[in-house]
mmCIF file of C-alpha atoms and ligand atoms in Angstrom:
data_model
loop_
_atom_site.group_PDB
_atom_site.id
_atom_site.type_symbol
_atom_site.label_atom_id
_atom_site.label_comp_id
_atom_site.label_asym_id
_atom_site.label_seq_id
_atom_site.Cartn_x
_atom_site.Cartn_y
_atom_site.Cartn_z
ATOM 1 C CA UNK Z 1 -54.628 24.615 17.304
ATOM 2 C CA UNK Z 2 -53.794 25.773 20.616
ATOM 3 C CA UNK Z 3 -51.003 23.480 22.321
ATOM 4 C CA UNK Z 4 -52.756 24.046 25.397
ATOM 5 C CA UNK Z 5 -55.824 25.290 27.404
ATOM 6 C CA UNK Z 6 -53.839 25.468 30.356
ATOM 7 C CA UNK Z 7 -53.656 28.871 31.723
ATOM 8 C CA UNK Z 8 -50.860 30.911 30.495
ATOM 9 C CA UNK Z 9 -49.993 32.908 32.899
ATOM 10 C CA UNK Z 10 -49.643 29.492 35.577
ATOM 11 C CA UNK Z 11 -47.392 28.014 32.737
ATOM 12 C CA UNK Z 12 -45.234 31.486 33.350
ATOM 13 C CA UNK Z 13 -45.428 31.315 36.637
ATOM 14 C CA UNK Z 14 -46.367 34.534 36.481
ATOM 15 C CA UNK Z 15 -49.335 36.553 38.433
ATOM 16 C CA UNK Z 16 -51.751 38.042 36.378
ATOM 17 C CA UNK Z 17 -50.435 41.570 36.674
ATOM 18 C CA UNK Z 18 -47.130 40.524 35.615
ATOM 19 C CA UNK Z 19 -45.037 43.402 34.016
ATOM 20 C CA UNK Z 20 -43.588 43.036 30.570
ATOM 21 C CA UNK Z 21 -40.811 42.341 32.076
ATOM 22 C CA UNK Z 22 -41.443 39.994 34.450
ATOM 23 C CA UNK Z 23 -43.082 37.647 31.969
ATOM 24 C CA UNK Z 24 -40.295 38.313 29.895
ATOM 25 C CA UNK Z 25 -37.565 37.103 32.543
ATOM 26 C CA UNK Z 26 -39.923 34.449 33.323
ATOM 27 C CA UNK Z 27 -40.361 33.226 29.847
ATOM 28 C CA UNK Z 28 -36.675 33.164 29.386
ATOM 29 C CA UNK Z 29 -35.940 31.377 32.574
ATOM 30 C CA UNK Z 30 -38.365 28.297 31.788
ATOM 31 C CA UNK Z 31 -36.875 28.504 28.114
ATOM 32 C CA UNK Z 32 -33.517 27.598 29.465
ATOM 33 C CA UNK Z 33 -34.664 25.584 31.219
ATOM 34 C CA UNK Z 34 -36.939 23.140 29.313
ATOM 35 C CA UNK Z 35 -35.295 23.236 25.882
ATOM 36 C CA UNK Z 36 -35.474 19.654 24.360
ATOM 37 C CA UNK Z 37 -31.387 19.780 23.540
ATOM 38 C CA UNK Z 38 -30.769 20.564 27.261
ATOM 39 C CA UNK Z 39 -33.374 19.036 29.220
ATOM 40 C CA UNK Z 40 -33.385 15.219 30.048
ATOM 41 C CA UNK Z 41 -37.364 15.810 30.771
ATOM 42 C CA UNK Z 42 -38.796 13.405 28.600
ATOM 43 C CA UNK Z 43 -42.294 16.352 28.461
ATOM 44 C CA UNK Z 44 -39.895 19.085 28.006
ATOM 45 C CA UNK Z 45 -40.512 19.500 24.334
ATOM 46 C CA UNK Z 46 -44.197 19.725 25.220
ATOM 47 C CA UNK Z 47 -43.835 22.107 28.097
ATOM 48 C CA UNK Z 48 -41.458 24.286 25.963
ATOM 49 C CA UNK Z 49 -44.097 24.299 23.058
ATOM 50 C CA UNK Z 50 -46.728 25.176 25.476
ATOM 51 C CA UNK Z 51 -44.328 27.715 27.467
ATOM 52 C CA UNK Z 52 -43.448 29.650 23.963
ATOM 53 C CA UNK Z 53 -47.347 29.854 23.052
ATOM 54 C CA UNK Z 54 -48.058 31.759 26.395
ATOM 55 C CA UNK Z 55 -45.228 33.924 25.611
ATOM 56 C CA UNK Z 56 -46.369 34.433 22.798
ATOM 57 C CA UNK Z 57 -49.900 35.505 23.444
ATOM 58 C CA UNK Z 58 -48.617 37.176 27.085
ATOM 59 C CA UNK Z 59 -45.726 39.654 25.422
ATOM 60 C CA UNK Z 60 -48.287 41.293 22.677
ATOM 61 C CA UNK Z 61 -50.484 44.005 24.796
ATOM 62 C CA UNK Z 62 -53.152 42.932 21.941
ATOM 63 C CA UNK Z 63 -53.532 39.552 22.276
ATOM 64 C CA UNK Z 64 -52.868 39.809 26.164
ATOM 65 C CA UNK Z 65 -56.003 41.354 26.587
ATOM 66 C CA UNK Z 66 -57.864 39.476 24.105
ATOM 67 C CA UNK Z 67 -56.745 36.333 26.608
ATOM 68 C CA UNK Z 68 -57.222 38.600 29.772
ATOM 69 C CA UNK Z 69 -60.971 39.059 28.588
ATOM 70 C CA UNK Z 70 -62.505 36.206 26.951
ATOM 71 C CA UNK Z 71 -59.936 33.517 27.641
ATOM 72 C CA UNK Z 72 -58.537 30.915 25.237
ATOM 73 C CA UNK Z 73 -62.246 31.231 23.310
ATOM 74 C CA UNK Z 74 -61.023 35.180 22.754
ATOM 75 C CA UNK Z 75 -57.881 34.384 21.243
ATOM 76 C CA UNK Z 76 -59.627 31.922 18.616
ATOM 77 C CA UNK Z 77 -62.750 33.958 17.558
ATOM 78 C CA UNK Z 78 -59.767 36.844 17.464
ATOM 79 C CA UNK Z 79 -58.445 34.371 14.893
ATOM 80 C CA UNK Z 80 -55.287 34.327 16.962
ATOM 81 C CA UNK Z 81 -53.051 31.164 15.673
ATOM 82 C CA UNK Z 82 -49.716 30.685 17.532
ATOM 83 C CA UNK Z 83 -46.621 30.578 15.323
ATOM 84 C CA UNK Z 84 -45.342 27.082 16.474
ATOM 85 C CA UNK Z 85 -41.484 26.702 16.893
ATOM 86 C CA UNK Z 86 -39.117 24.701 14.815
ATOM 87 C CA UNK Z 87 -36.526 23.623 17.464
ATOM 88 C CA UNK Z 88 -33.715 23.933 14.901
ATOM 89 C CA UNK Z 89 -34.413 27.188 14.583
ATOM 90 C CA UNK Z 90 -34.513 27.921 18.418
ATOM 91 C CA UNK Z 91 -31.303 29.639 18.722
ATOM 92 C CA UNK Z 92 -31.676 31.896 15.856
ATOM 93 C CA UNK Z 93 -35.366 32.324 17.634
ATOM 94 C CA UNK Z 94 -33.578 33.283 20.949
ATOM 95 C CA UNK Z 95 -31.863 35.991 19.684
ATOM 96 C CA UNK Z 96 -34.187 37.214 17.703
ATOM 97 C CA UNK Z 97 -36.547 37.784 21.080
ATOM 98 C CA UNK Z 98 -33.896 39.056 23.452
ATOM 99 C CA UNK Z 99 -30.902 39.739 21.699
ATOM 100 C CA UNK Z 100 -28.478 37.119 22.900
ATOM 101 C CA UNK Z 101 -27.712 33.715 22.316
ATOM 102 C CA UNK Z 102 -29.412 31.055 24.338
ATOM 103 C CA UNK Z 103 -27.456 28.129 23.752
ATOM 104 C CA UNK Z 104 -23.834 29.639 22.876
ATOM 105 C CA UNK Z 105 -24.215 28.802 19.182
ATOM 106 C CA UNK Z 106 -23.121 32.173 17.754
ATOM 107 C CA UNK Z 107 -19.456 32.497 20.227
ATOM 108 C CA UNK Z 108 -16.491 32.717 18.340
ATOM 109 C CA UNK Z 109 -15.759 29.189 17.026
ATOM 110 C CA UNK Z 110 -15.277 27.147 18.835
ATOM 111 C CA UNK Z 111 -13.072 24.039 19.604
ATOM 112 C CA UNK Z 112 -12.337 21.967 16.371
ATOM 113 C CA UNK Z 113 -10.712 18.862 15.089
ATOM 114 C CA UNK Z 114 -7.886 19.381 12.103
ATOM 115 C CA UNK Z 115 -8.246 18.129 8.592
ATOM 116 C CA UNK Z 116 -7.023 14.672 7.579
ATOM 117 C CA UNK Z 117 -3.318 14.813 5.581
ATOM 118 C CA UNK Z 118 -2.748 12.496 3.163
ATOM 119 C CA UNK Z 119 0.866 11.056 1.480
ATOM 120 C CA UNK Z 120 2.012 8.740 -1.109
ATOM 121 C CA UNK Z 121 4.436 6.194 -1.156
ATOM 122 C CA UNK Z 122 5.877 3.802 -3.551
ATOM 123 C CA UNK Z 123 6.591 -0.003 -2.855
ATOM 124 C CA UNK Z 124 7.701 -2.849 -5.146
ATOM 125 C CA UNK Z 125 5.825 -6.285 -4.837
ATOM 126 C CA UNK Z 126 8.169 -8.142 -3.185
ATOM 127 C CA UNK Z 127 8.413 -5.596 -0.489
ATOM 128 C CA UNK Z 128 4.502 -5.466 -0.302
ATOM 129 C CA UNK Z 129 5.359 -9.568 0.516
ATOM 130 C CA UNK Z 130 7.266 -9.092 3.300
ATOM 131 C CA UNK Z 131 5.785 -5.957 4.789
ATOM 132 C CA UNK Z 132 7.938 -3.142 5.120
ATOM 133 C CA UNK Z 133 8.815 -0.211 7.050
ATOM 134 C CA UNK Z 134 8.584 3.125 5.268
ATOM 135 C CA UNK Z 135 9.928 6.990 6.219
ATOM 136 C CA UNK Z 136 6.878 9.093 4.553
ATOM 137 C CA UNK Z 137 7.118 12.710 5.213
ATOM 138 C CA UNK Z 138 3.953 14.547 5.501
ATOM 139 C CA UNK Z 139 3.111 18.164 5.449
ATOM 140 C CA UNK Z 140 0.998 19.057 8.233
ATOM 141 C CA UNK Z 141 -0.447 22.395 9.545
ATOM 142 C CA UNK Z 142 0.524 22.633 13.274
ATOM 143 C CA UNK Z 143 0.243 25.138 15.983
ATOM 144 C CA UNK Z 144 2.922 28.235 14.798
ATOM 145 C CA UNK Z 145 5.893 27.088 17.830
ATOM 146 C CA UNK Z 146 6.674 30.620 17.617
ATOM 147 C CA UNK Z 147 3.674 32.349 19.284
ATOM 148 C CA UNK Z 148 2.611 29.194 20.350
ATOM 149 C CA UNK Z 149 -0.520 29.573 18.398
ATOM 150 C CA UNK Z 150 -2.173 32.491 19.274
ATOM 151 C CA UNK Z 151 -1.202 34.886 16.767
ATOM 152 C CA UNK Z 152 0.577 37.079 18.377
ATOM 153 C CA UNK Z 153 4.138 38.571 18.355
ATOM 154 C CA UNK Z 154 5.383 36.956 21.426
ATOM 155 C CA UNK Z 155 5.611 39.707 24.564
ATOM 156 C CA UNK Z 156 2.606 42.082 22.606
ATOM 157 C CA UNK Z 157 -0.950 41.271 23.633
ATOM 158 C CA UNK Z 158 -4.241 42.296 22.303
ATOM 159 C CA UNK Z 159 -6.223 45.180 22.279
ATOM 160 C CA UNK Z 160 -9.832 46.417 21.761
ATOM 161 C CA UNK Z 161 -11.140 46.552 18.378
ATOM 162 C CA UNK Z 162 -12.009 49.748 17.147
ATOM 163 C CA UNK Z 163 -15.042 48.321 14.865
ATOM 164 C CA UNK Z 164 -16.874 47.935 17.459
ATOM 165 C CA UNK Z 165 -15.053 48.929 20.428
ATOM 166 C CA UNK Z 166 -14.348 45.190 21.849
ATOM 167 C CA UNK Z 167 -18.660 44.680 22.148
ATOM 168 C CA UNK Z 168 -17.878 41.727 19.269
ATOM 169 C CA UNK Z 169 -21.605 41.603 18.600
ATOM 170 C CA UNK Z 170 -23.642 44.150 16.507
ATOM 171 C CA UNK Z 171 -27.293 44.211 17.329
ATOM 172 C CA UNK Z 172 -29.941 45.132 14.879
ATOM 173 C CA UNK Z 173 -33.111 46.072 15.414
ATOM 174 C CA UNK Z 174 -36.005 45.569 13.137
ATOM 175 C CA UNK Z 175 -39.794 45.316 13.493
ATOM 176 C CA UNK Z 176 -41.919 41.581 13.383
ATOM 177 C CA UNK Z 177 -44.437 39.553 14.568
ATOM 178 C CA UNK Z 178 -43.159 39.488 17.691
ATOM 179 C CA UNK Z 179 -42.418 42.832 18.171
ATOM 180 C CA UNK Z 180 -38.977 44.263 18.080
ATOM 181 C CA UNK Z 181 -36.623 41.729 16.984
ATOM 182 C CA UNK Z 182 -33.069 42.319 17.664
ATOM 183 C CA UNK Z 183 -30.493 40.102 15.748
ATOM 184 C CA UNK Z 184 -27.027 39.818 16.754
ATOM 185 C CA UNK Z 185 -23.826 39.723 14.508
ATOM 186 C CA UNK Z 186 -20.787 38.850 14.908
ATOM 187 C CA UNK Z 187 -18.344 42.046 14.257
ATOM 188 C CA UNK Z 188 -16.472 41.372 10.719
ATOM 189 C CA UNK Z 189 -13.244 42.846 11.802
ATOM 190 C CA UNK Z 190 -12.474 40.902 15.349
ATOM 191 C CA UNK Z 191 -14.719 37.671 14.623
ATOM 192 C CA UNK Z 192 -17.244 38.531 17.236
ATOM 193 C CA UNK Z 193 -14.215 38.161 20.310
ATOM 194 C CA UNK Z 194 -13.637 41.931 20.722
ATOM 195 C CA UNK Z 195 -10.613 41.908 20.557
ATOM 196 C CA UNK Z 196 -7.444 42.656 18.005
ATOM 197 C CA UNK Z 197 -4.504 41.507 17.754
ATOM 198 C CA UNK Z 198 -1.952 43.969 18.870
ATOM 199 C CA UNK Z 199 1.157 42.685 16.619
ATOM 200 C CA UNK Z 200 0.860 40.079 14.567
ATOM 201 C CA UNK Z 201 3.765 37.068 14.530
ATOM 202 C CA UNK Z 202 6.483 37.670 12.970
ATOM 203 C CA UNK Z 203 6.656 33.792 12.116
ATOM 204 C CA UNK Z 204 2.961 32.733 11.318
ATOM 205 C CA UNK Z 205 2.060 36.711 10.178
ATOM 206 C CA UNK Z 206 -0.885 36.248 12.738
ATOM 207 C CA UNK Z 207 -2.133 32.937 11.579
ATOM 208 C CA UNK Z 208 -1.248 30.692 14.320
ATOM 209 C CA UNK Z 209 -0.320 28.258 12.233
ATOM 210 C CA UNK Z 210 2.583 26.958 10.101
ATOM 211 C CA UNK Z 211 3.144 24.100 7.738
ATOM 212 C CA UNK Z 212 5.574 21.242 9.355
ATOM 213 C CA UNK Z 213 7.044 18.466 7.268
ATOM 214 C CA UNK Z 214 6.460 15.700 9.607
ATOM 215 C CA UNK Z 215 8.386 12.603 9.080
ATOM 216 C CA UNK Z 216 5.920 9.359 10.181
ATOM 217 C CA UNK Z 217 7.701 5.586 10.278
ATOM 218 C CA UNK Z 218 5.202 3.759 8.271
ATOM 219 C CA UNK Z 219 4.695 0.198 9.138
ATOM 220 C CA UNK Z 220 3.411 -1.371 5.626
ATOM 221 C CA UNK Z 221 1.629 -4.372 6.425
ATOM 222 C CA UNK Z 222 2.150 -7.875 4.362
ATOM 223 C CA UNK Z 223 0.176 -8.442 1.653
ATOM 224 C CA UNK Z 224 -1.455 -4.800 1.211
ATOM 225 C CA UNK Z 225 -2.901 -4.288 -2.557
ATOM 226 C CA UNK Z 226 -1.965 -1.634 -4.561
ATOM 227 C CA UNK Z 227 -3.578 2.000 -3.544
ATOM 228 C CA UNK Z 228 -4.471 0.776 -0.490
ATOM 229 C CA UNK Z 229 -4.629 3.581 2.446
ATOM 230 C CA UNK Z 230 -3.348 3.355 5.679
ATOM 231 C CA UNK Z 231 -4.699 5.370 8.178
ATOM 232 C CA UNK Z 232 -2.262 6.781 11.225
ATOM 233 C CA UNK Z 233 -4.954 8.127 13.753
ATOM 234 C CA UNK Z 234 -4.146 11.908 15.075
ATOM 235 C CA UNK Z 235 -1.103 12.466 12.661
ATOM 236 C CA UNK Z 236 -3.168 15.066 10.373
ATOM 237 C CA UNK Z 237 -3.420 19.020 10.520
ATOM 238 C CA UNK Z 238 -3.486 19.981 13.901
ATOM 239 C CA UNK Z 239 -7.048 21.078 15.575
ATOM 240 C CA UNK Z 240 -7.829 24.686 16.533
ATOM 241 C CA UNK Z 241 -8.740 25.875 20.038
ATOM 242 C CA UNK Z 242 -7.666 22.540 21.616
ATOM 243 C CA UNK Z 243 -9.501 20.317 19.545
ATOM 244 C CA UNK Z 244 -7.663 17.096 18.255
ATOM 245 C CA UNK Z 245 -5.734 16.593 15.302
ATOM 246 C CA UNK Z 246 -6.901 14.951 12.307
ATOM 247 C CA UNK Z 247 -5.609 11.564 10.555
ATOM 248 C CA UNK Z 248 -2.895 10.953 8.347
ATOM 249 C CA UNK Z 249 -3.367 8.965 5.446
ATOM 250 C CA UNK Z 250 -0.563 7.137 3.425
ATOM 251 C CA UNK Z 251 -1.735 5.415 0.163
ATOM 252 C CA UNK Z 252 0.675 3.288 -0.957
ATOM 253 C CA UNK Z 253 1.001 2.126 -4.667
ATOM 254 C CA UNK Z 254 2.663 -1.221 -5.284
ATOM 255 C CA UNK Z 255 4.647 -1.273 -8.488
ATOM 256 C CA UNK Z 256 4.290 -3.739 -10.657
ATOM 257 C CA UNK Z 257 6.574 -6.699 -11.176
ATOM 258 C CA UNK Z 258 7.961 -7.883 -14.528
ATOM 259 C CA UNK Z 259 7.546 -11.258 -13.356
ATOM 260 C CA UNK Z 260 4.251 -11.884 -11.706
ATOM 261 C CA UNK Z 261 0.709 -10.313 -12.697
ATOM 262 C CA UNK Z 262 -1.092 -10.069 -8.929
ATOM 263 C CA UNK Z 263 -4.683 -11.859 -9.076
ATOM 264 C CA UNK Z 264 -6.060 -11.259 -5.388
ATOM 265 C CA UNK Z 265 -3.528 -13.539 -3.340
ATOM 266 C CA UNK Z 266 -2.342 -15.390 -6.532
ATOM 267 C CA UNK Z 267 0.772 -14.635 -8.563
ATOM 268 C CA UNK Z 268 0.551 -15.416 -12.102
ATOM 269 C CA UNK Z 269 3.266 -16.456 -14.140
ATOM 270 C CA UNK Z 270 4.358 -17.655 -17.394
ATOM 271 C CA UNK Z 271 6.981 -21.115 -17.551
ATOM 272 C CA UNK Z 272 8.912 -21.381 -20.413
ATOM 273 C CA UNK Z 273 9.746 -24.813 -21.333
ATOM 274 C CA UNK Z 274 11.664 -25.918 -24.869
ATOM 275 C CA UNK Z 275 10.077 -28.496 -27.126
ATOM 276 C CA UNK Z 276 12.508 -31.195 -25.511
ATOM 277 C CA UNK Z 277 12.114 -30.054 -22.384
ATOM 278 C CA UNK Z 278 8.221 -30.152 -22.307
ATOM 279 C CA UNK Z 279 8.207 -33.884 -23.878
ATOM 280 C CA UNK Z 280 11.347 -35.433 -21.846
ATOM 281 C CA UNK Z 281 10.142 -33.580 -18.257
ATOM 282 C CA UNK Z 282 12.245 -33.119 -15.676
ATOM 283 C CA UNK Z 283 13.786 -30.329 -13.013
ATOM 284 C CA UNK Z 284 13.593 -26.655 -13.963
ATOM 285 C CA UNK Z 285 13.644 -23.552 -12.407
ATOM 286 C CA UNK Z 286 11.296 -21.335 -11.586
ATOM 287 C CA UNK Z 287 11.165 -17.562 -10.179
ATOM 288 C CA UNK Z 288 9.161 -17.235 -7.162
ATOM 289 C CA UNK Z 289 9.213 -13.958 -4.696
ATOM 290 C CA UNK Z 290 11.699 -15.740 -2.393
ATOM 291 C CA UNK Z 291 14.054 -16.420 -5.232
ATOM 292 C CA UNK Z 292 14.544 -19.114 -7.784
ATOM 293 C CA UNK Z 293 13.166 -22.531 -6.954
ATOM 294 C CA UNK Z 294 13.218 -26.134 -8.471
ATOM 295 C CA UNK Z 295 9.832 -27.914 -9.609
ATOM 296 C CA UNK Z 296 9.883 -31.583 -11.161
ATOM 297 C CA UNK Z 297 8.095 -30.973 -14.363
ATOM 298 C CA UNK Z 298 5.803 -34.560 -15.680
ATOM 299 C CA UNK Z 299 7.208 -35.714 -19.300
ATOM 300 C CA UNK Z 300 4.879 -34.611 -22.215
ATOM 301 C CA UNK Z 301 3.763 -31.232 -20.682
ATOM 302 C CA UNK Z 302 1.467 -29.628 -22.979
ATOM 303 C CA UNK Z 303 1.474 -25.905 -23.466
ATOM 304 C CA UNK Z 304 -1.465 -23.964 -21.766
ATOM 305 C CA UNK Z 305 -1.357 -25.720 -18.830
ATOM 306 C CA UNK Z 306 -1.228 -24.450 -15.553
ATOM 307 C CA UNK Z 307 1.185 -25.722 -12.658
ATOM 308 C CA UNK Z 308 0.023 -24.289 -9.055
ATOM 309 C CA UNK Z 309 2.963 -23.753 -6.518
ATOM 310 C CA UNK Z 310 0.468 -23.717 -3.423
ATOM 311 C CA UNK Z 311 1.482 -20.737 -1.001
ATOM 312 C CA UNK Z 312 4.227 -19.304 -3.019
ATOM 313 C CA UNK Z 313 1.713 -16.481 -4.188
ATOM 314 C CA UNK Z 314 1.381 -13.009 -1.848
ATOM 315 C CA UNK Z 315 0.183 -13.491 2.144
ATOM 316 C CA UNK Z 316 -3.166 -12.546 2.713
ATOM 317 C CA UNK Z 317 -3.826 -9.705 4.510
ATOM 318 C CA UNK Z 318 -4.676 -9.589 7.915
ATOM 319 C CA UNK Z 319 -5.579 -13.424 7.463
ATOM 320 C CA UNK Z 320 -3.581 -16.650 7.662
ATOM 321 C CA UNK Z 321 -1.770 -18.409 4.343
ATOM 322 C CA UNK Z 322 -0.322 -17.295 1.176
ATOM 323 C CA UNK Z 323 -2.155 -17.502 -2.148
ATOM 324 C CA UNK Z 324 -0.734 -19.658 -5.261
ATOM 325 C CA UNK Z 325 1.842 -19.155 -7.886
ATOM 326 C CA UNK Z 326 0.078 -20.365 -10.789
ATOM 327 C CA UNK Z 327 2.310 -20.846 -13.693
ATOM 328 C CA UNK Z 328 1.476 -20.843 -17.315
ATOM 329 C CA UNK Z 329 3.220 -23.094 -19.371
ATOM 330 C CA UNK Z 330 4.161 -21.957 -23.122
ATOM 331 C CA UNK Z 331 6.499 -24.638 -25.373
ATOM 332 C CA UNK Z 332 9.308 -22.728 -27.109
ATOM 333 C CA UNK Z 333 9.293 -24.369 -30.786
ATOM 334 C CA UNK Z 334 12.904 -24.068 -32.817
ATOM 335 C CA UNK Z 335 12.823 -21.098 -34.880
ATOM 336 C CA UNK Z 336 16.413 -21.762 -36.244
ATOM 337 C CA UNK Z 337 17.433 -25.210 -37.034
ATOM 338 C CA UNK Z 338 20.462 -26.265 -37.948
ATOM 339 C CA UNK Z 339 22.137 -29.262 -39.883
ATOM 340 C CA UNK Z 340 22.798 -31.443 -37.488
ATOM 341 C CA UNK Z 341 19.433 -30.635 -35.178
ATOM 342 C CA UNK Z 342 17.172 -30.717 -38.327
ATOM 343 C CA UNK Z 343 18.674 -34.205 -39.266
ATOM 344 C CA UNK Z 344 18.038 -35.420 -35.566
ATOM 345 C CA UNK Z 345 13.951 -34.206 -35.807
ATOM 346 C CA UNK Z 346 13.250 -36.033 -38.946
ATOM 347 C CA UNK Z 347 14.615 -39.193 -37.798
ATOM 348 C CA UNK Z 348 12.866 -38.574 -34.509
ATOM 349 C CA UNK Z 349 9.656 -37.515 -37.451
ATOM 350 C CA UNK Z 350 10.581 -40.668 -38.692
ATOM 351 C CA UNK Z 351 9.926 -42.778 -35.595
ATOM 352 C CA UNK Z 352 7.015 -41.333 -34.455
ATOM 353 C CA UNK Z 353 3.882 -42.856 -34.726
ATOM 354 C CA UNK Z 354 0.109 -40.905 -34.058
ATOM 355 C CA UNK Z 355 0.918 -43.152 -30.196
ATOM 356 C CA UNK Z 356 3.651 -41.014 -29.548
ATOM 357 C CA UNK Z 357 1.016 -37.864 -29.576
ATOM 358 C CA UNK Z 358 -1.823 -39.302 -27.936
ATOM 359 C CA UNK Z 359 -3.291 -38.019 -25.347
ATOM 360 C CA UNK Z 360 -4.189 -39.532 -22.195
ATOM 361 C CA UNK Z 361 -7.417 -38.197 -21.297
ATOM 362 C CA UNK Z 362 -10.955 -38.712 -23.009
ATOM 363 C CA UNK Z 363 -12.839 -35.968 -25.446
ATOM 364 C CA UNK Z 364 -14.717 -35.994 -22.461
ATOM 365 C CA UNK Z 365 -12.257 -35.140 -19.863
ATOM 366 C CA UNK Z 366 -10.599 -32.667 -22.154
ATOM 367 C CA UNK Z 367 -13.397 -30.713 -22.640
ATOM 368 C CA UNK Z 368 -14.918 -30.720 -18.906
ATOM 369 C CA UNK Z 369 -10.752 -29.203 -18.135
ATOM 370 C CA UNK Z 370 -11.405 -26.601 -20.752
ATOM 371 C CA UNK Z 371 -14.423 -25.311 -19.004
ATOM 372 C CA UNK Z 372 -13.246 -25.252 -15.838
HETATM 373 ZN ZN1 ZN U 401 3.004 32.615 15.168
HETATM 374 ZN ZN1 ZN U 402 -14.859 43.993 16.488
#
């Protein structure tokens, strides 16, 4: 189907005795003009459709006077379809017609940002607590300081590349639909600018670039979790041509702590008590991160259960609070008893009575704790 029946030469703007190359100047004028990734016309995409079918027909001497004759109705009973444009394809399109680039898509790269850099650092848990303050060095591409980027020995410049004697773009020239397609490459040896570099840096050998061990002050927040990242915006590999530099990442691994297993915010811990101490009760001390503290433990502690220190566990991250220290008790039974101490346990043996073991909860209560 036809986009249009509108008259192609009007949508040209051309008269009807244009020249080749008048409708060809035209064509690319309006092109410019109306592409959908430039215009802001909110029919541009139609117009351009519409524009590139009269083109189309108008450039081709055959189909021109297959229009010029019968009209739209000539070009169909010709069996005359248009080709229809795929707008991601435009710019490869563009050249093809007139041998340059319409929207600047094939100019030596362009501006672009550097790659993110990433470094490791080790913390122990009570520093990942507190929050602490890290040197991390980091390797990081940056612009050679030497040549100041650009390659060159400093006080040399550049001069025209022989490949292709400083054109930067090879045309070729082949036969299509269209007629004679020309495509444009860029030249292998200069990258399409032309140019060469006269003598290359003695520093960066031409590069532009050289590695710099950057040392960044890490701030490690309170509470992070182990292999957590922390990102440090515009501290990566620096960009080319003036673009920005990329991010810095520092994942930092928390080492683990003989004394506490990390659940979330909690610390976990185990709290030794001896036989006596478990059924007499009474102060002991515990490890916490801020040192060694004093609980009250409750006379006939059994073994398996858990005392919770509320807030003594790790700070929550970029909340409010601290989570628990929960602390697991186990009973430490004699293993070597002597005289004196096994003569004190059977008279104690001796006194006891199943009272002295009882507990105070119900079946019932002790199972609903077990499931909890
Ligand atoms: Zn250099
Ligand atoms: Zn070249």
């Amino acid at each position: 189907m036809a986009a249009s029946e509108r008259d192609y030469y009007e949508l040209l703007g051309v008269s009807r005795n244009a020249s080749e190359v008048e409708i060809k100047k035209a064509f690319r004028a309006l092109a410019r003009e109306l592409h959908p990734d430039v215009s802001e016309h909110p029919e541009a995409e139609e117009r351009f459709k519409q524009v590139v079918e009269a083109y189309e027909v108008l450039s081709k001497t055959e189909t021109r006077e297959l229009y010029d004759r019968f009209g739209h109705a000539g070009l169909r009973s010709g069996g005359y379809q248009p080709t229809g444009v795929e707008y991601g394809n435009l710019s490869d399109l563009f050249s093809a017609f007139f041998g340059d680039d319409l929207f600047g898509t094939a100019r030596p790269q362009g501006r672009q940002r550097g790659a993110d850099a990433a470094a490791e650092v080790e913390i122990d848990l009570a520093e990942a607590a507190k929050g602490v303050k890290r040197e991390v060095t980091l390797e990081v591409e940056i612009a050679c300081r030497a040549c100041d980027g650009s390659g060159m020995e400093p006080g040399t410049g550049r001069t025209t590349c022989s490949n292709c004697n400083g054109q930067g773009m090879f045309q070729q020239v082949s036969q299509s639909f269209f007629g004679q397609m020309v495509r444009t490459q860029a030249c292998p040896v200069c990258g399409g600018q032309g140019k060469m570099i006269e003598q290359p840096c003695g520093t960066c050998g031409g590069a532009g670039r050289e590695i710099d061990a950057r040392k960044l002050d890490v701030e490690i927040p309170a509470g992070i979790h182990d292999r957590q990242p922390i990102r440090i915006s515009g501290k990566g590999h620096a960009g080319s041509n003036g673009g920005r530099s990329g991010d810095a990442y520092v994942l930092v691994h928390v080492r683990p702590d003989e004394r506490f297993v990390r659940e979330g915010d909690d610390l976990v811990s185990e709290l030794e008590l001896t036989m006596t101490q478990a059924a007499l009760g009474g102060k002991v001390a515990v490890a916490t991160l801020d040192g060694s503290t004093e609980i009250e433990i409750e006379a006939g502690t059994q073994p398996g259960k858990v005392v919770s220190l509320r807030g003594k566990g790790m700070p929550r991250l970029n909340g409010f609070g601290h989570g628990d220290l929960r602390l697991l008790v186990t009973v430490l039974i004699p293993r070597r008893l002597g005289e004196a101490e096994r003569n004190l346990l059977e008279q104690f043996d001796a006194s006891a009575t199943a009272a002295t073991y009882e507990r105070d909860e119900s079946l019932f209560d002790r199972l609903k704790a077990r499931f909890r």
